Short mmCIF file of N, CA and C in Angstrom, two decimals:
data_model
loop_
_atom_site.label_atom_id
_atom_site.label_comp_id
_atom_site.label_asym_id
_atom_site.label_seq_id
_atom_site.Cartn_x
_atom_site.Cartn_y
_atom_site.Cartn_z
N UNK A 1 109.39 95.10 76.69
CA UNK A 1 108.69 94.89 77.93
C UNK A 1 107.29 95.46 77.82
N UNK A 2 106.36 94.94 78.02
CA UNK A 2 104.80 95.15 78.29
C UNK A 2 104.52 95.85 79.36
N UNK A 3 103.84 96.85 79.13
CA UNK A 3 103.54 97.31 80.40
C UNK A 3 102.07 96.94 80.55
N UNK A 4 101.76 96.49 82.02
CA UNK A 4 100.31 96.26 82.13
C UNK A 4 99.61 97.54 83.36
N UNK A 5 98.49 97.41 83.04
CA UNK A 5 97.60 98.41 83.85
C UNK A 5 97.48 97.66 85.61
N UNK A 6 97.95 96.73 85.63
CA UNK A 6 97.87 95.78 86.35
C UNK A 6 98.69 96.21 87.82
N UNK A 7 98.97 97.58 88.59
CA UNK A 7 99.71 98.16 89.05
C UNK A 7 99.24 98.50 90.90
N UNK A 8 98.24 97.50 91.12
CA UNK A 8 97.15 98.26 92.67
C UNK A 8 98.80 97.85 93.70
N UNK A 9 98.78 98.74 94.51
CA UNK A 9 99.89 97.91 95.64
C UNK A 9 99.31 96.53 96.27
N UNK A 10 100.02 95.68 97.00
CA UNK A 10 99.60 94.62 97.81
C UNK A 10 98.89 94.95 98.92
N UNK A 11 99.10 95.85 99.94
CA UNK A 11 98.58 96.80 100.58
C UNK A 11 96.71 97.60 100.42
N UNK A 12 96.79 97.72 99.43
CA UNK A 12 95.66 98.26 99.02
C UNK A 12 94.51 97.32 98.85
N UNK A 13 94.96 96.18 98.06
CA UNK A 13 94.51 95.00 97.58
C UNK A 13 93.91 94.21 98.75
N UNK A 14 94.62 94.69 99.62
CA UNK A 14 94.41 93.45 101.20
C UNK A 14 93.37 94.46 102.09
N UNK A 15 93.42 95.33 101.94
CA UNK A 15 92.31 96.59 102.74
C UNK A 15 91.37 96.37 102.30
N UNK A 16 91.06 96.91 100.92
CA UNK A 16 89.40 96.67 99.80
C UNK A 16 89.45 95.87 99.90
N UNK A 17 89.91 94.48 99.89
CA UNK A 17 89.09 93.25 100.12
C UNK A 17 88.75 92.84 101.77
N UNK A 18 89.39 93.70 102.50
CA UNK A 18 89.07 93.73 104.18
C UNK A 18 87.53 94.49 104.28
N UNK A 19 87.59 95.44 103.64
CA UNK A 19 86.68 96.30 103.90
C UNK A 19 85.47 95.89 103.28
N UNK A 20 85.82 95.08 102.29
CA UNK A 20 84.44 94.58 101.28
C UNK A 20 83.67 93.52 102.55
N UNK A 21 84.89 93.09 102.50
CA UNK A 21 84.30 91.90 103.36
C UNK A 21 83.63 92.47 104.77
N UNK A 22 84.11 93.20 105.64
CA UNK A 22 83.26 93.80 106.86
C UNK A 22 82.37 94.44 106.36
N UNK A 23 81.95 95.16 105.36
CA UNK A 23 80.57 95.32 104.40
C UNK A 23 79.88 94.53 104.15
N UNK A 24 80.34 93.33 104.09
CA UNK A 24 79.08 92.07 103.38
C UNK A 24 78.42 91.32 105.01
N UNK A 25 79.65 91.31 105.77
CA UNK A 25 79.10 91.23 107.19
C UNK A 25 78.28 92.02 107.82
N UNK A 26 78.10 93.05 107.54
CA UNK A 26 77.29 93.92 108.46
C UNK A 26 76.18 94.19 107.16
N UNK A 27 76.07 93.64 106.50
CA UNK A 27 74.67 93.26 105.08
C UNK A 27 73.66 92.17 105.52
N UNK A 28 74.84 91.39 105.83
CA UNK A 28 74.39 89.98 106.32
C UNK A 28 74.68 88.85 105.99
N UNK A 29 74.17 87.54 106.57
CA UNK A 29 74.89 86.39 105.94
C UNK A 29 75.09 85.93 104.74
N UNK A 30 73.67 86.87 103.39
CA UNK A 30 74.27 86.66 102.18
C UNK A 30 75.23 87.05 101.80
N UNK A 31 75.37 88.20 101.92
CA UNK A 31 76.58 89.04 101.53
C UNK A 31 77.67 89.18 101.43
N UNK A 32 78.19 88.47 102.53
CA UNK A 32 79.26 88.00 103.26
C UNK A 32 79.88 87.34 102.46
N UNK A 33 79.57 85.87 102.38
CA UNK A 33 80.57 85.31 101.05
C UNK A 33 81.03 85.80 99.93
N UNK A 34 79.54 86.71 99.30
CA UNK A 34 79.87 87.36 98.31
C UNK A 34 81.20 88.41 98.01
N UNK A 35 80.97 88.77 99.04
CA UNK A 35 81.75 90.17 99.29
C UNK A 35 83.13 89.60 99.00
N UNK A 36 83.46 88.29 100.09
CA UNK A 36 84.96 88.10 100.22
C UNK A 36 85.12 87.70 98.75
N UNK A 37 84.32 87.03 97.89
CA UNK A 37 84.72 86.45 96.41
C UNK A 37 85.20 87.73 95.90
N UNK A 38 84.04 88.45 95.61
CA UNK A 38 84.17 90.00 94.86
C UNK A 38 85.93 90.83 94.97
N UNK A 39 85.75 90.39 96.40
CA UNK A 39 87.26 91.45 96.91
C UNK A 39 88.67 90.76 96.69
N UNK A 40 88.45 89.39 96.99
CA UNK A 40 89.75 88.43 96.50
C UNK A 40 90.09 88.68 95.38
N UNK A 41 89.04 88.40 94.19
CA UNK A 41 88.88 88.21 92.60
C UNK A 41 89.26 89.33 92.28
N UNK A 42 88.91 90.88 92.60
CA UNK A 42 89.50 91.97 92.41
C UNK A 42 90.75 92.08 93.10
N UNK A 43 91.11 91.80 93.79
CA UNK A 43 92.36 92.32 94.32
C UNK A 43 93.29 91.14 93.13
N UNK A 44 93.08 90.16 93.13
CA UNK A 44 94.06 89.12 92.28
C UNK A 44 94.18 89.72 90.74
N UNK A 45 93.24 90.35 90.89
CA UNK A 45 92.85 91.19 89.17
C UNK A 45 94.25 91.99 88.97
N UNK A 46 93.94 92.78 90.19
CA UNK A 46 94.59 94.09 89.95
C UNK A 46 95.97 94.23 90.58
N UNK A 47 96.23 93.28 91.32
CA UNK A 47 97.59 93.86 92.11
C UNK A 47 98.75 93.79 91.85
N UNK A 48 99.72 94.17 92.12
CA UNK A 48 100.92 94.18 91.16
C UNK A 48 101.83 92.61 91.57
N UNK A 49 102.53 92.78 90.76
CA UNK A 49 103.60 91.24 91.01
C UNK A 49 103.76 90.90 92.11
N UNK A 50 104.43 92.00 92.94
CA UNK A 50 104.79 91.78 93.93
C UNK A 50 104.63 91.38 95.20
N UNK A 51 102.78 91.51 95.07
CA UNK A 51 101.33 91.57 95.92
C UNK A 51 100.99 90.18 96.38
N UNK A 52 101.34 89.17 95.03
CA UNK A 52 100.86 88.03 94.68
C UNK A 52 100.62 87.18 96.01
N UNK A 53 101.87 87.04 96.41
CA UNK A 53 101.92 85.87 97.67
C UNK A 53 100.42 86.70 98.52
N UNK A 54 100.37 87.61 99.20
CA UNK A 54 99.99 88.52 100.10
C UNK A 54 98.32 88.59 99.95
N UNK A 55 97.84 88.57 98.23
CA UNK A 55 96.50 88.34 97.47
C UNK A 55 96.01 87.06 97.11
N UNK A 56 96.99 86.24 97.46
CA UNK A 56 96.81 84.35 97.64
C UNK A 56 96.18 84.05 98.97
N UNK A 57 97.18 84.45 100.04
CA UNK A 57 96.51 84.26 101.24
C UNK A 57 95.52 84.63 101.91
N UNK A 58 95.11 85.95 100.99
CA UNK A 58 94.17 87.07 101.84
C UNK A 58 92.63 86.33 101.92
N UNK A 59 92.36 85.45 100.92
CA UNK A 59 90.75 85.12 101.41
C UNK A 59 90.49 84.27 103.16
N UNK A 60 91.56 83.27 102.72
CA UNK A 60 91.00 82.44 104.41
C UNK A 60 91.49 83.56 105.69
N UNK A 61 92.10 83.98 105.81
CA UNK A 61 93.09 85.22 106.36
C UNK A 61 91.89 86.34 106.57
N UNK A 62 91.25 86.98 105.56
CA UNK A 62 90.87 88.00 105.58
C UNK A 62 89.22 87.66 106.53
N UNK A 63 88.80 86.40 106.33
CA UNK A 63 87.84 85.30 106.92
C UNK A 63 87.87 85.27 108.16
N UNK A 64 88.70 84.65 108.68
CA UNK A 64 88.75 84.41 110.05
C UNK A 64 89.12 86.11 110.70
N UNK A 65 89.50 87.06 110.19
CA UNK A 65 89.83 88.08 110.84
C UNK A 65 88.35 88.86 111.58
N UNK A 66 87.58 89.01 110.45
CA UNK A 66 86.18 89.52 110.10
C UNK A 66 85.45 88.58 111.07
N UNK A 67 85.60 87.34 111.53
CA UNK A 67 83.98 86.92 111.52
C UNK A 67 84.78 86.72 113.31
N UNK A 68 86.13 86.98 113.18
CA UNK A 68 86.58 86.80 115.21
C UNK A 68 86.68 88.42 115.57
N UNK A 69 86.61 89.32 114.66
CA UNK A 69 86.44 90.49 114.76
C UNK A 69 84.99 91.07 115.25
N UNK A 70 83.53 89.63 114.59
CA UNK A 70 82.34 90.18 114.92
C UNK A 70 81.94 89.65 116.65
N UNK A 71 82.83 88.35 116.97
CA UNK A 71 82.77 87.95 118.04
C UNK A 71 83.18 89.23 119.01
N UNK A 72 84.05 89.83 119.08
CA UNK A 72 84.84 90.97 119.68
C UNK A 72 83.56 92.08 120.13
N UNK A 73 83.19 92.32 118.60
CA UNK A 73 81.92 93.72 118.78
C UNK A 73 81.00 92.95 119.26
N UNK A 74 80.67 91.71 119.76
CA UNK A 74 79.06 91.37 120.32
C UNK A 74 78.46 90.46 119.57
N UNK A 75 78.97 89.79 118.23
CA UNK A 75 77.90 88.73 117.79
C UNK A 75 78.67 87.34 118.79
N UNK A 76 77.44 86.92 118.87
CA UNK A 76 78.00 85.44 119.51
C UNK A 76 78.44 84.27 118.85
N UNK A 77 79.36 83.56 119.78
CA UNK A 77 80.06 83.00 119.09
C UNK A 77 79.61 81.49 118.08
N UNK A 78 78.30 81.38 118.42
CA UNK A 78 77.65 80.20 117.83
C UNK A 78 77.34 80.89 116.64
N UNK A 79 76.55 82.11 116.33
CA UNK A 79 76.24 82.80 115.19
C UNK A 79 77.80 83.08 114.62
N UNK A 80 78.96 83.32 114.98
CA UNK A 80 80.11 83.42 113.99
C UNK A 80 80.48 82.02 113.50
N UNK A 81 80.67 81.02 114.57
CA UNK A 81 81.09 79.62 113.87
C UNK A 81 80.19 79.19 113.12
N UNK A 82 78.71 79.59 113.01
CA UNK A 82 78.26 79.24 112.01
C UNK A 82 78.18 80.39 110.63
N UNK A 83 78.41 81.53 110.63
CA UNK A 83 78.81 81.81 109.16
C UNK A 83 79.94 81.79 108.73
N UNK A 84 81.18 81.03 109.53
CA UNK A 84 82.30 80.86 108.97
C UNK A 84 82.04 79.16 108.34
N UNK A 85 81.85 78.37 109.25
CA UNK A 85 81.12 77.28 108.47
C UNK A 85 80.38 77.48 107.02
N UNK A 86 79.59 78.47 107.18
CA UNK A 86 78.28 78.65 105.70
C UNK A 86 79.21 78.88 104.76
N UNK A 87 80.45 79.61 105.23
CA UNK A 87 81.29 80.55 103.90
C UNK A 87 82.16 79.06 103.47
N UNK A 88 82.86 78.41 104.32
CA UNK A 88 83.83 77.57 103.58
C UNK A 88 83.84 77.22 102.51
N UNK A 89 82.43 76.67 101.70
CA UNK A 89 82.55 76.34 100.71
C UNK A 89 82.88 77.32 98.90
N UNK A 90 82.55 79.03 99.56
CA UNK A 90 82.92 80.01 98.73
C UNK A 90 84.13 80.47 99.16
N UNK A 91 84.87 80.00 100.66
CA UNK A 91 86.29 79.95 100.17
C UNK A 91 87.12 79.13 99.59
N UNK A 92 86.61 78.02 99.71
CA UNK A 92 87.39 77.03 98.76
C UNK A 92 87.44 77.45 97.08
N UNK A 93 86.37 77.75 97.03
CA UNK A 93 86.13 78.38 95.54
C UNK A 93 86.97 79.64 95.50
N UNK A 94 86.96 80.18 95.98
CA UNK A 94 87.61 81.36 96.15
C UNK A 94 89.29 81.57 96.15
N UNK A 95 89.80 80.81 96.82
CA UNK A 95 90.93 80.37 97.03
C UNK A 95 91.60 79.91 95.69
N UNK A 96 90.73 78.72 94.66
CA UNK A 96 91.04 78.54 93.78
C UNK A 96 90.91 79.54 92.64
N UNK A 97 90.00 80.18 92.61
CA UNK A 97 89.73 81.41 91.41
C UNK A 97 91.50 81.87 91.88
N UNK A 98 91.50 82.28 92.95
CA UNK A 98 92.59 83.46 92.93
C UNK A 98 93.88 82.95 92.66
N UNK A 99 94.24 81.89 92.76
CA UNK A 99 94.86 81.19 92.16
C UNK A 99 95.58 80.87 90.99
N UNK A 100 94.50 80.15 90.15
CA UNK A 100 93.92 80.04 88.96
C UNK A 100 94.43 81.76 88.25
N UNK A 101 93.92 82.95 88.68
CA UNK A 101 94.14 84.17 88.13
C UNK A 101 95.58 84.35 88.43
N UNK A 102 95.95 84.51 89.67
CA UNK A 102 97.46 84.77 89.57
C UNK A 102 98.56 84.06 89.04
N UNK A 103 98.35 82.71 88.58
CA UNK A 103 99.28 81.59 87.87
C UNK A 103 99.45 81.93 86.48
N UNK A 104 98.07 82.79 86.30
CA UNK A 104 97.63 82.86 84.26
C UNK A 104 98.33 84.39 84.50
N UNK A 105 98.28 85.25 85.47
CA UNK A 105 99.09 86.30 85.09
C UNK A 105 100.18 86.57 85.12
N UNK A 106 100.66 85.05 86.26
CA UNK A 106 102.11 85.73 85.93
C UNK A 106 103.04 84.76 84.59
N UNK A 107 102.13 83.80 84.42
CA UNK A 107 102.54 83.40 83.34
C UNK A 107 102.60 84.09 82.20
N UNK A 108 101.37 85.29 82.13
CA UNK A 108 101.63 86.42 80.93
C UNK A 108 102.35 86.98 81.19
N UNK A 109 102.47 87.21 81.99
CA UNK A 109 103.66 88.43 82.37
C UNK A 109 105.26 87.68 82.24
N UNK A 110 105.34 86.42 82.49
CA UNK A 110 106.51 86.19 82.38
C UNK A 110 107.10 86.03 80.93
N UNK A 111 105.72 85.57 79.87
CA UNK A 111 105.80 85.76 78.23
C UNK A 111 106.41 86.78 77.13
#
């Protein structure tokens, strides 16, 4: 049996990429996409087996939480539907990276 370094909880994985992401929001509208790629892609990196389902869903999930979360504190709601609009197309990308990573790891892992 292989052991991999590959060990973050699911839990953890879904926070740092929460938190990245309300960081890239309060950066601004560049950032924002960035952030959620950065935090998905790391969390899919690192999280353990068990995480998987939980680090699949977390980009569109972690998206809509953040940008109905900025509606809540005071941004309006035309300025949120439109950077959830701007982002779609780095979640689609996004969605697939993480994907793409968790299929190839657990295929190593199942090797």
């Amino acid at each position: 049996m292989r052991r991999s370094f590959f060990r973050l909880p699911g839990w953890i994985a879904v926070i740092a990429a929460l938190g990245l992401a309300v960081g890239g929001l309060a950066l601004g509208s560049l950032y924002f996409p960035l952030s959620i790629v950065v935090g998905s892609v790391v969390g899919a990196l690192f999280a353990e087996r068990s995480a998987f389902f939980a680090v699949a869903v977390q980009p569109p999930l972690i998206t809509a939480i953040v940008v109905t979360g900025a509606v809540f504190l005071g941004r309006s709601l035309l300025d949120a539907a439109t950077q959830l609009a701007s982002t779609f197309p780095y979640l689609v990308g996004t969605m697939v990276a993480v994907i793409v990573i968790l299929l190839v790891r657990a295929r190593m892992s199942a090797a």
